[in-house]
Amino acid sequence: MTRRFIIKEIHQQKLKDQKAVIKGWVKSVRTAKWGAFIVVNDGSCQRDIQCVADKDIEGFEETVAKLSIGCSIALTGNLVESQGRVKAIEMQVESCELIGGVSEDYPLQKKATSLEFLREVAHLRSRTNTFGAVFRVRHALAFATHKFFNDRGFYYLNTPIITSSDAEGAGDMFRVSTLKKGESDYSKDYFGQETFLCVSGQLEGETFAQGMGAIYTFGPTFRSENSNTARHLAEFWMIEPEVAFFDLEDNAQLASDYLKYLISYAMENCLEELEFLQQMYKKDLIETLNHVKDSPFEKITYTEAVEILNNSGKKFEYQATWGSDLQTEHERFLAEEHFNKPVIVTDYPKDIKAFYMKLNEDGKTVRAMDVLVPGVGEIIGGSQREDDYEKLLSRMKEMDLKEEDYWWYLELRKFGSVPHSGFGLGFERAVMYITGMSNIRDVIAYPRYPNNAKF
Amino acid sequence: MTRRFIIKEIHQQKLKDQKAVIKGWVKSVRTAKWGAFIVVNDGSCQRDIQCVADKDIEGFEETVAKLSIGCSIALTGNLVESQGRVKAIEMQVESCELIGGVSEDYPLQKKATSLEFLREVAHLRSRTNTFGAVFRVRHALAFATHKFFNDRGFYYLNTPIITSSDAEGAGDMFRVSTLKKGESDYSKDYFGQETFLCVSGQLEGETFAQGMGAIYTFGPTFRSENSNTARHLAEFWMIEPEVAFFDLEDNAQLASDYLKYLISYAMENCLEELEFLQQMYKKDLIETLNHVKDSPFEKITYTEAVEILNNSGKKFEYQATWGSDLQTEHERFLAEEHFNKPVIVTDYPKDIKAFYMKLNEDGKTVRAMDVLVPGVGEIIGGSQREDDYEKLLSRMKEMDLKEEDYWWYLELRKFGSVPHSGFGLGFERAVMYITGMSNIRDVIAYPRYPNNAKF
């Protein structure tokens, strides 16, 4: 039996003068007097393969002549180098088998379809060039994440999805329950108490960093805020490293190394995808990525950032004032106009940051860091964590958090406490940034947002 | 400044005659007239490092003499080869800094603590030898999973966690909601309809396999059944590959290759962990794993399995009868006693399997497969999927599933349908199997089960 090759193997290894079977879906078919060109893709790579079928081959009229876009087929034939200027591998078809036909209402026809329309047929969109590219890059970035941390001795940790604690102390959580309509006694619920979907795995991550040294999570997180924007999802994936004996400097270095690694890995493994996305969606994509990969990240304090904004002469919708959070317009000005590269902003006022961040000696700021990138704004948020029991407890009291809800988190500061730091990267934000896609709903398989949980 | 080395680097590279800083937690401390032995671990590997502090070093009385188990410390000194028979690397300490002390109520004292007790302090248990080993093996198995599939051209897919569809058509789902107490109009809920936590990513996985060829998921899945056993969790992680143009044979081969790869990878990367676990929990662990790695998996049909069981002369609590599901006692007899290796059972009666499995020509059985392993029972369940529109629809009607809930799943069979197959591996079951741990609550960071969502 002739061996099946996937199209990626054929192109990468330039397999020629070799008999092969190709299985995939018809991207286009063009018939002529002498026979037909059938362009096939099997999802393994960006590049299709052109298959040339002479009209004399067996069963031409019954199969090839009836093919349409989207049909699944198996072709047997010889792989040869094409005659044209570009020496691509193509197939001289000897036989064609139709595996699955396509009914007339197939929504992916030759004419270009909008990204909005494709969201309505998300179960089919991975068959298009755009989404094939996006999801192969997404895969590469996920694999690069595991490789980066594994190579550096970090251990992958699965923190709980269903949780009884609120990691951010900020609300906006989805409730998880098995109670029936009308029941509301949570002591009779599945877990015997109120439970929610996690907003972060950080607090649990810290517990394991203090046993295993360096851990990272990579799992789904959830926010129930009513945000209907191109940058928010109710369900998104986050990567959260957490490292014992790490201070804010170490943390910033790790964040910068990681982002650069992601870009390098995508460039090395998905160049055809990135070139396609550049051509279709963002003319300077590869140049921008190269620039970020090769530039040292800028590092400034929040206080310096506010000064830069106020001295910029630029009119913002909101003026930057010390003590208020930076707006997206501020973040983008810093990363895009002022520095034109990623910027790490550190040492924010304590009142606009979470309770677990380490207090600086000034008593006013905390050892927080946000990484801002051109085009997206904040992509990473992190901090050195408060490792002093009394300081953490007093901060929790200031913020009306209940000590008993966080007893185990507090205990880490009683039993061999260490300086430690970590950050969170929103995975979809990173995928957007590296693919150049402008809507976050186009970089996750089945996006969840207000009034949408389809598929 | 002297460089800090993690203990794994020191042992793996046998770093000696080198000045170094070690940071970690005190595992034990033994004082004598001449000074003290301090045993330190930093979570990076199973092996501790012994550090020898002469009482003449600076600050001995203030720090070393006061150390207790669990303190975090930084030691500076020279790495040297020890004098004993086992030439391990140890440190000749020059200075010792106490980073974080330990209050008296520290629950992890020298005396052995039970696994049950450690579940109550799950935030600290990764500091113990047992859980350090388990979670490093778990990490290795996760990384091996990504490497196995990436190397074979599979793309990682994140299927949705919050879903409006029931992949198994079997109930037992957790509701996700933002409605307040007493409200029950789901059209006003966050997603505008009833939503649940996914029980599987398979159906969505199939949609992407028909675009990208071969995908795999690795994410959390949920079951709200009231199972309080050592083998069930309400929240667990699952790996689900799904491949276009794959039949049941291909699928069984993939499952067998994958399980063997997991074992080989753990043996190559975590031998010290496995040796520790063998010594503590399962005397034949490594021999068993080697046996599974090197044996071809047995393959029998369900019908043959029932015959074997009925001819075995063994008394079972439930007799095996054709048409009923195999009981755990049956599965274990087949894998442990009859074959003494993993067994793949195929072609189950359609009535005990899910609606999406491909009907065999006999009209009675489906192209299902379960992989049974000694000690655990079922570890993988999979099938070739029904790729014929009419057959799938009629099976759904037989099982009272609503066509409109699965419109997108059905459409895959209208637009270039292909034979395709996949399976699901319960990740925690695999971790149990390979670590030899006997309770599933001991192989996940924070287990979720009835009446427990602590931490």
PDB file of N, CA, C and O in Angstrom, chain A residues 242-281:
ATOM      1  N   GLU A 242       5.727  31.557  38.923  1.00  0.00           N
ATOM      2  CA  GLU A 242       5.904  32.045  40.295  1.00  0.00           C
ATOM      3  C   GLU A 242       7.201  31.438  40.821  1.00  0.00           C
ATOM      4  O   GLU A 242       7.397  30.218  40.730  1.00  0.00           O
ATOM      5  N   VAL A 243       8.086  32.274  41.338  1.00  0.00           N
ATOM      6  CA  VAL A 243       9.428  31.795  41.653  1.00  0.00           C
ATOM      7  C   VAL A 243       9.882  32.233  43.034  1.00  0.00           C
ATOM      8  O   VAL A 243       9.853  33.427  43.372  1.00  0.00           O
ATOM      9  N   ALA A 244      10.326  31.248  43.831  1.00  0.00           N
ATOM     10  CA  ALA A 244      10.890  31.544  45.144  1.00  0.00           C
ATOM     11  C   ALA A 244      12.271  32.168  44.974  1.00  0.00           C
ATOM     12  O   ALA A 244      12.992  31.848  44.032  1.00  0.00           O
ATOM     13  N   PHE A 245      12.629  33.044  45.886  1.00  0.00           N
ATOM     14  CA  PHE A 245      13.939  33.721  45.881  1.00  0.00           C
ATOM     15  C   PHE A 245      14.117  34.629  44.668  1.00  0.00           C
ATOM     16  O   PHE A 245      15.233  34.837  44.211  1.00  0.00           O
ATOM     17  N   PHE A 246      13.012  35.126  44.122  1.00  0.00           N
ATOM     18  CA  PHE A 246      13.046  36.022  42.962  1.00  0.00           C
ATOM     19  C   PHE A 246      12.587  37.392  43.423  1.00  0.00           C
ATOM     20  O   PHE A 246      11.535  37.516  44.055  1.00  0.00           O
ATOM     21  N   ASP A 247      13.341  38.432  43.081  1.00  0.00           N
ATOM     22  CA  ASP A 247      12.858  39.784  43.355  1.00  0.00           C
ATOM     23  C   ASP A 247      12.308  40.399  42.067  1.00  0.00           C
ATOM     24  O   ASP A 247      12.245  39.733  41.029  1.00  0.00           O
ATOM     25  N   LEU A 248      11.903  41.660  42.148  1.00  0.00           N
ATOM     26  CA  LEU A 248      11.228  42.282  40.996  1.00  0.00           C
ATOM     27  C   LEU A 248      12.143  42.373  39.772  1.00  0.00           C
ATOM     28  O   LEU A 248      11.677  42.252  38.635  1.00  0.00           O
ATOM     29  N   GLU A 249      13.439  42.579  40.008  1.00  0.00           N
ATOM     30  CA  GLU A 249      14.415  42.618  38.904  1.00  0.00           C
ATOM     31  C   GLU A 249      14.448  41.287  38.160  1.00  0.00           C
ATOM     32  O   GLU A 249      14.404  41.240  36.932  1.00  0.00           O
ATOM     33  N   ASP A 250      14.567  40.208  38.930  1.00  0.00           N
ATOM     34  CA  ASP A 250      14.572  38.866  38.334  1.00  0.00           C
ATOM     35  C   ASP A 250      13.288  38.625  37.542  1.00  0.00           C
ATOM     36  O   ASP A 250      13.302  38.041  36.460  1.00  0.00           O
ATOM     37  N   ASN A 251      12.197  39.084  38.127  1.00  0.00           N
ATOM     38  CA  ASN A 251      10.874  38.893  37.537  1.00  0.00           C
ATOM     39  C   ASN A 251      10.759  39.613  36.195  1.00  0.00           C
ATOM     40  O   ASN A 251      10.266  39.060  35.206  1.00  0.00           O
ATOM     41  N   ALA A 252      11.231  40.854  36.146  1.00  0.00           N
ATOM     42  CA  ALA A 252      11.195  41.640  34.916  1.00  0.00           C
ATOM     43  C   ALA A 252      12.081  40.994  33.850  1.00  0.00           C
ATOM     44  O   ALA A 252      11.728  40.943  32.664  1.00  0.00           O
ATOM     45  N   GLN A 253      13.221  40.471  34.276  1.00  0.00           N
ATOM     46  CA  GLN A 253      14.115  39.802  33.325  1.00  0.00           C
ATOM     47  C   GLN A 253      13.448  38.555  32.746  1.00  0.00           C
ATOM     48  O   GLN A 253      13.506  38.306  31.537  1.00  0.00           O
ATOM     49  N   LEU A 254      12.782  37.799  33.618  1.00  0.00           N
ATOM     50  CA  LEU A 254      12.090  36.585  33.162  1.00  0.00           C
ATOM     51  C   LEU A 254      10.999  36.939  32.148  1.00  0.00           C
ATOM     52  O   LEU A 254      10.866  36.289  31.109  1.00  0.00           O
ATOM     53  N   ALA A 255      10.231  37.987  32.448  1.00  0.00           N
ATOM     54  CA  ALA A 255       9.141  38.400  31.555  1.00  0.00           C
ATOM     55  C   ALA A 255       9.688  38.800  30.189  1.00  0.00           C
ATOM     56  O   ALA A 255       9.142  38.421  29.143  1.00  0.00           O
ATOM     57  N   SER A 256      10.774  39.531  30.197  1.00  0.00           N
ATOM     58  CA  SER A 256      11.365  39.982  28.942  1.00  0.00           C
ATOM     59  C   SER A 256      11.952  38.799  28.160  1.00  0.00           C
ATOM     60  O   SER A 256      11.720  38.649  26.955  1.00  0.00           O
ATOM     61  N   ASP A 257      12.666  37.915  28.847  1.00  0.00           N
ATOM     62  CA  ASP A 257      13.218  36.722  28.179  1.00  0.00           C
ATOM     63  C   ASP A 257      12.102  35.872  27.567  1.00  0.00           C
ATOM     64  O   ASP A 257      12.240  35.357  26.454  1.00  0.00           O
ATOM     65  N   TYR A 258      11.022  35.738  28.306  1.00  0.00           N
ATOM     66  CA  TYR A 258       9.919  34.878  27.864  1.00  0.00           C
ATOM     67  C   TYR A 258       9.245  35.451  26.613  1.00  0.00           C
ATOM     68  O   TYR A 258       9.036  34.746  25.619  1.00  0.00           O
ATOM     69  N   LEU A 259       8.929  36.745  26.650  1.00  0.00           N
ATOM     70  CA  LEU A 259       8.289  37.357  25.478  1.00  0.00           C
ATOM     71  C   LEU A 259       9.178  37.251  24.242  1.00  0.00           C
ATOM     72  O   LEU A 259       8.709  36.948  23.143  1.00  0.00           O
ATOM     73  N   LYS A 260      10.464  37.496  24.423  1.00  0.00           N
ATOM     74  CA  LYS A 260      11.381  37.403  23.286  1.00  0.00           C
ATOM     75  C   LYS A 260      11.482  35.967  22.770  1.00  0.00           C
ATOM     76  O   LYS A 260      11.582  35.736  21.561  1.00  0.00           O
ATOM     77  N   TYR A 261      11.448  35.033  23.696  1.00  0.00           N
ATOM     78  CA  TYR A 261      11.506  33.625  23.297  1.00  0.00           C
ATOM     79  C   TYR A 261      10.280  33.254  22.463  1.00  0.00           C
ATOM     80  O   TYR A 261      10.394  32.569  21.441  1.00  0.00           O
ATOM     81  N   LEU A 262       9.107  33.727  22.903  1.00  0.00           N
ATOM     82  CA  LEU A 262       7.880  33.435  22.154  1.00  0.00           C
ATOM     83  C   LEU A 262       8.004  33.931  20.715  1.00  0.00           C
ATOM     84  O   LEU A 262       7.657  33.232  19.760  1.00  0.00           O
ATOM     85  N   ILE A 263       8.480  35.149  20.583  1.00  0.00           N
ATOM     86  CA  ILE A 263       8.606  35.729  19.236  1.00  0.00           C
ATOM     87  C   ILE A 263       9.623  34.942  18.408  1.00  0.00           C
ATOM     88  O   ILE A 263       9.358  34.575  17.258  1.00  0.00           O
ATOM     89  N   SER A 264      10.775  34.650  18.994  1.00  0.00           N
ATOM     90  CA  SER A 264      11.802  33.906  18.243  1.00  0.00           C
ATOM     91  C   SER A 264      11.285  32.547  17.811  1.00  0.00           C
ATOM     92  O   SER A 264      11.518  32.104  16.684  1.00  0.00           O
ATOM     93  N   TYR A 265      10.576  31.893  18.723  1.00  0.00           N
ATOM     94  CA  TYR A 265      10.084  30.551  18.410  1.00  0.00           C
ATOM     95  C   TYR A 265       9.082  30.605  17.254  1.00  0.00           C
ATOM     96  O   TYR A 265       9.109  29.779  16.339  1.00  0.00           O
ATOM     97  N   ALA A 266       8.182  31.595  17.303  1.00  0.00           N
ATOM     98  CA  ALA A 266       7.192  31.730  16.228  1.00  0.00           C
ATOM     99  C   ALA A 266       7.884  32.036  14.898  1.00  0.00           C
ATOM    100  O   ALA A 266       7.518  31.490  13.851  1.00  0.00           O
ATOM    101  N   MET A 267       8.886  32.903  14.924  1.00  0.00           N
ATOM    102  CA  MET A 267       9.608  33.235  13.688  1.00  0.00           C
ATOM    103  C   MET A 267      10.297  32.003  13.107  1.00  0.00           C
ATOM    104  O   MET A 267      10.335  31.812  11.893  1.00  0.00           O
ATOM    105  N   GLU A 268      10.852  31.169  13.982  1.00  0.00           N
ATOM    106  CA  GLU A 268      11.583  30.005  13.490  1.00  0.00           C
ATOM    107  C   GLU A 268      10.646  28.894  13.024  1.00  0.00           C
ATOM    108  O   GLU A 268      10.995  28.138  12.127  1.00  0.00           O
ATOM    109  N   ASN A 269       9.479  28.793  13.633  1.00  0.00           N
ATOM    110  CA  ASN A 269       8.616  27.651  13.348  1.00  0.00           C
ATOM    111  C   ASN A 269       7.376  27.965  12.525  1.00  0.00           C
ATOM    112  O   ASN A 269       6.721  27.038  12.053  1.00  0.00           O
ATOM    113  N   CYS A 270       7.035  29.236  12.398  1.00  0.00           N
ATOM    114  CA  CYS A 270       5.785  29.589  11.712  1.00  0.00           C
ATOM    115  C   CYS A 270       5.977  30.739  10.733  1.00  0.00           C
ATOM    116  O   CYS A 270       5.081  31.586  10.597  1.00  0.00           O
ATOM    117  N   LEU A 271       7.105  30.785  10.068  1.00  0.00           N
ATOM    118  CA  LEU A 271       7.360  31.948   9.216  1.00  0.00           C
ATOM    119  C   LEU A 271       6.331  32.066   8.087  1.00  0.00           C
ATOM    120  O   LEU A 271       5.878  33.175   7.779  1.00  0.00           O
ATOM    121  N   GLU A 272       5.931  30.955   7.505  1.00  0.00           N
ATOM    122  CA  GLU A 272       4.938  31.044   6.422  1.00  0.00           C
ATOM    123  C   GLU A 272       3.607  31.573   6.934  1.00  0.00           C
ATOM    124  O   GLU A 272       2.934  32.349   6.250  1.00  0.00           O
ATOM    125  N   GLU A 273       3.236  31.171   8.137  1.00  0.00           N
ATOM    126  CA  GLU A 273       2.000  31.680   8.743  1.00  0.00           C
ATOM    127  C   GLU A 273       2.123  33.193   8.985  1.00  0.00           C
ATOM    128  O   GLU A 273       1.211  33.959   8.679  1.00  0.00           O
ATOM    129  N   LEU A 274       3.235  33.619   9.551  1.00  0.00           N
ATOM    130  CA  LEU A 274       3.404  35.037   9.854  1.00  0.00           C
ATOM    131  C   LEU A 274       3.450  35.869   8.573  1.00  0.00           C
ATOM    132  O   LEU A 274       2.895  36.967   8.512  1.00  0.00           O
ATOM    133  N   GLU A 275       4.073  35.329   7.541  1.00  0.00           N
ATOM    134  CA  GLU A 275       4.109  36.061   6.269  1.00  0.00           C
ATOM    135  C   GLU A 275       2.706  36.198   5.685  1.00  0.00           C
ATOM    136  O   GLU A 275       2.347  37.255   5.167  1.00  0.00           O
ATOM    137  N   PHE A 276       1.915  35.146   5.803  1.00  0.00           N
ATOM    138  CA  PHE A 276       0.536  35.226   5.321  1.00  0.00           C
ATOM    139  C   PHE A 276      -0.249  36.274   6.110  1.00  0.00           C
ATOM    140  O   PHE A 276      -0.946  37.121   5.537  1.00  0.00           O
ATOM    141  N   LEU A 277      -0.130  36.239   7.422  1.00  0.00           N
ATOM    142  CA  LEU A 277      -0.882  37.176   8.264  1.00  0.00           C
ATOM    143  C   LEU A 277      -0.413  38.605   8.022  1.00  0.00           C
ATOM    144  O   LEU A 277      -1.218  39.545   8.024  1.00  0.00           O
ATOM    145  N   GLN A 278       0.867  38.780   7.812  1.00  0.00           N
ATOM    146  CA  GLN A 278       1.394  40.113   7.506  1.00  0.00           C
ATOM    147  C   GLN A 278       0.768  40.651   6.231  1.00  0.00           C
ATOM    148  O   GLN A 278       0.289  41.783   6.172  1.00  0.00           O
ATOM    149  N   GLN A 279       0.756  39.818   5.214  1.00  0.00           N
ATOM    150  CA  GLN A 279       0.224  40.236   3.927  1.00  0.00           C
ATOM    151  C   GLN A 279      -1.257  40.604   4.037  1.00  0.00           C
ATOM    152  O   GLN A 279      -1.713  41.589   3.454  1.00  0.00           O
ATOM    153  N   MET A 280      -2.001  39.853   4.848  1.00  0.00           N
ATOM    154  CA  MET A 280      -3.442  40.061   4.923  1.00  0.00           C
ATOM    155  C   MET A 280      -3.860  41.110   5.936  1.00  0.00           C
ATOM    156  O   MET A 280      -4.864  41.793   5.748  1.00  0.00           O
ATOM    157  N   TYR A 281      -3.147  41.206   7.065  1.00  0.00           N
ATOM    158  CA  TYR A 281      -3.715  41.980   8.173  1.00  0.00           C
ATOM    159  C   TYR A 281      -2.825  43.064   8.769  1.00  0.00           C
ATOM    160  O   TYR A 281      -3.326  43.990   9.385  1.00  0.00           O
TER     161      TYR A 281
END
